[in-house]
Coordinates of C-alpha atoms in Angstrom, one line a residue:
X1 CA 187.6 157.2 256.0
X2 CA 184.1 157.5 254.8
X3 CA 184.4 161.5 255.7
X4 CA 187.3 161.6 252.8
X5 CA 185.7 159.8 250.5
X6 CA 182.4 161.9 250.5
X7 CA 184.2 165.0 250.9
X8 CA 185.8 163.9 247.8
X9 CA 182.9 162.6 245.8
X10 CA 181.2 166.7 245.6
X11 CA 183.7 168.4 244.1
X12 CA 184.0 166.3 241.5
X13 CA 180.7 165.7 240.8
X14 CA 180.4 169.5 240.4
X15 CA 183.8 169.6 238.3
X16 CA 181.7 166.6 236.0
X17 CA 178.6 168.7 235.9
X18 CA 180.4 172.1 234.4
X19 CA 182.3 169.8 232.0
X20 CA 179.3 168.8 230.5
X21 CA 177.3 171.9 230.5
X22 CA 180.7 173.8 228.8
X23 CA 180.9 171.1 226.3
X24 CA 176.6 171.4 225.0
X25 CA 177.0 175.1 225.2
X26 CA 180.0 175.1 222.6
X27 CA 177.5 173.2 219.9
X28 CA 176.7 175.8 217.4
X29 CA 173.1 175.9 216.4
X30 CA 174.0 175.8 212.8
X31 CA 175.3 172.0 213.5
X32 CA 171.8 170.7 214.9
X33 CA 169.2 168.9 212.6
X34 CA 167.0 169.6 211.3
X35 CA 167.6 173.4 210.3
X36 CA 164.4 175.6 209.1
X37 CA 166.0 178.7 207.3
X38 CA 163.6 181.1 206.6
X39 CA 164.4 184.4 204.1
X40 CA 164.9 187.7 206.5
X41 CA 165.9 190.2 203.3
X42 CA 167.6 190.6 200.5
X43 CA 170.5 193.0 199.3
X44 CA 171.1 193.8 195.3
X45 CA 174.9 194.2 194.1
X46 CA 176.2 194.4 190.7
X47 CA 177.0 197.2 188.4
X48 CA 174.8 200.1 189.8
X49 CA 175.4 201.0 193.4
X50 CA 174.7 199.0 196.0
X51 CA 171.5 199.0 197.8
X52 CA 170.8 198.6 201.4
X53 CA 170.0 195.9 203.1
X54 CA 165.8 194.7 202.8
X55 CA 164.3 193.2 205.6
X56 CA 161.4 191.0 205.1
X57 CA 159.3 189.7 207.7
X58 CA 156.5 187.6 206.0
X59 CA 158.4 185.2 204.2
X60 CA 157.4 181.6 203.1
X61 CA 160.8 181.6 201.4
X62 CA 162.3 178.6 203.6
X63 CA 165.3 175.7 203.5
X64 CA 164.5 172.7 205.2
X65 CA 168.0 170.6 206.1
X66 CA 167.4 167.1 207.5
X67 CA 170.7 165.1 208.8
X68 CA 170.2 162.7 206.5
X69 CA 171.6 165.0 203.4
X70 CA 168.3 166.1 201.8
X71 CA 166.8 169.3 201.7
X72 CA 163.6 170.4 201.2
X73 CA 163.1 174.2 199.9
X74 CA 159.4 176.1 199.6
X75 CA 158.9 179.8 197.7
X76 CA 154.9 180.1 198.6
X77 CA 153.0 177.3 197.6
X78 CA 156.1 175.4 195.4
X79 CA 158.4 173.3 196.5
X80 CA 161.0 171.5 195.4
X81 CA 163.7 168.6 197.1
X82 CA 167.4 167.5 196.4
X83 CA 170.4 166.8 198.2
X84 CA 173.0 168.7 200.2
X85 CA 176.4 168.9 201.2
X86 CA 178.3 171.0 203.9
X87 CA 181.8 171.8 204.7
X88 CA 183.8 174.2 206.6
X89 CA 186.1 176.2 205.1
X90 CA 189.0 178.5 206.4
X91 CA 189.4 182.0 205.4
X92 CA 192.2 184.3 206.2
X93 CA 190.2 187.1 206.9
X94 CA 187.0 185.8 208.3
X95 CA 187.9 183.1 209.6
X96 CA 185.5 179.2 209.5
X97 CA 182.7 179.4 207.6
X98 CA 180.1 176.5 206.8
X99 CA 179.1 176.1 203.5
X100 CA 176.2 174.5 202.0
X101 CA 176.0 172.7 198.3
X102 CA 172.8 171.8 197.1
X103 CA 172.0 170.0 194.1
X104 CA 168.3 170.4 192.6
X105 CA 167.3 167.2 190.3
X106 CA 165.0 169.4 188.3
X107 CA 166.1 172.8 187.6
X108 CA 163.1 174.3 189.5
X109 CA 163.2 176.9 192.4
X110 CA 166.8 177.7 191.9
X111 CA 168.0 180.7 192.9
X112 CA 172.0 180.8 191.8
X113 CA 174.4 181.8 188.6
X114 CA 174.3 177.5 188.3
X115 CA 171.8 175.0 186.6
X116 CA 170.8 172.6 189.2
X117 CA 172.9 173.9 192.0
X118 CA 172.5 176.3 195.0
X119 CA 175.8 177.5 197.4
X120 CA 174.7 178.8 200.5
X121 CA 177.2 180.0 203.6
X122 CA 176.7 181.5 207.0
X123 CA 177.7 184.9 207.2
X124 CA 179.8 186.6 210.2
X125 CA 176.3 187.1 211.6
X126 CA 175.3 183.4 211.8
X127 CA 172.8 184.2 208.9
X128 CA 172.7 182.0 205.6
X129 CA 173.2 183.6 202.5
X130 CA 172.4 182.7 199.1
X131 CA 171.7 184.2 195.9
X132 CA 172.5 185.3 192.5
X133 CA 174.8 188.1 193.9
X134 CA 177.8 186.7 191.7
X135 CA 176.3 187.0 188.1
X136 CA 174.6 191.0 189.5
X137 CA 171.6 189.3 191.2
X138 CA 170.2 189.7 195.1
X139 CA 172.0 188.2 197.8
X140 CA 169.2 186.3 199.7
X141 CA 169.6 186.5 203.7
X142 CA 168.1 183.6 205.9
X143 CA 167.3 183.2 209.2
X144 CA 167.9 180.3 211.5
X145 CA 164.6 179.6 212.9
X146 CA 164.2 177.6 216.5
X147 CA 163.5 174.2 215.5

């Protein structure tokens, strides 16, 4: 009787242990806190033809998202601070994307076609893109940086 029960006990202590490795690997990275974004390039649109894409290495162009619904964002030596807000949208062609919405208290360090307000998404690539792209400004590419 003790032979059955032990013989018992491994398998499923294995099938317990893959179950719970399969379940942290399916955690994207863009859902852990805090996130450091940090700009990778930049791409203009608008009414002349588009440009390619330009990478930037040596940015201090960063987001800082902390779980508790504040951001912190720094362009050099300013900085400013305000609140966020995600969700996940559906797209037919696309598919999920997660969506930032941040809201600046003083209109300072924005970079959007809205006062006081940012909207961010990750891209198919897992990069988060911003910008002024809608009203013929750069779109603003960042980089998920290991935190």
């Amino acid at each position: 009787m003790k032979n059955v029960n032990k013989s018992f006990l491994l398998p499923l202590l294995c099938l317990i242990s893959i179950l719970v490795m399969s379940c942290q690997e399916d955690e994207e990275p863009h859902d852990i806190f805090p996130q450091t974004w940090k700009l990778a390039g930049w791409q203009a649109y608008g009414v002349e033809e588009d440009s390619d894409f330009q990478p930037i290495s040596d940015s201090t162009y960063i987001y800082l998202f902390k779980s508790d619904g504040t951001f912190v964002k720094n362009v050099g030596e300013e900085s400013t601070a305000g609140t966020y807000q995600t969700e996940v949208l559906i797209y037919e062609v696309g598919g999920e994307r997660k969506h930032y919405n941040l809201i600046f208290p003083e209109d300072k360090l924005r970079h959007s076609c809205h006062a006081n307000r940012e909207y961010l998404q990750i891209d198919e690539n897992g990069m988060l893109v911003g910008g002024s792209a809608p009203c013929d400004g750069p779109a603003l590419f960042f980089r998920l940086q290991g935190n």
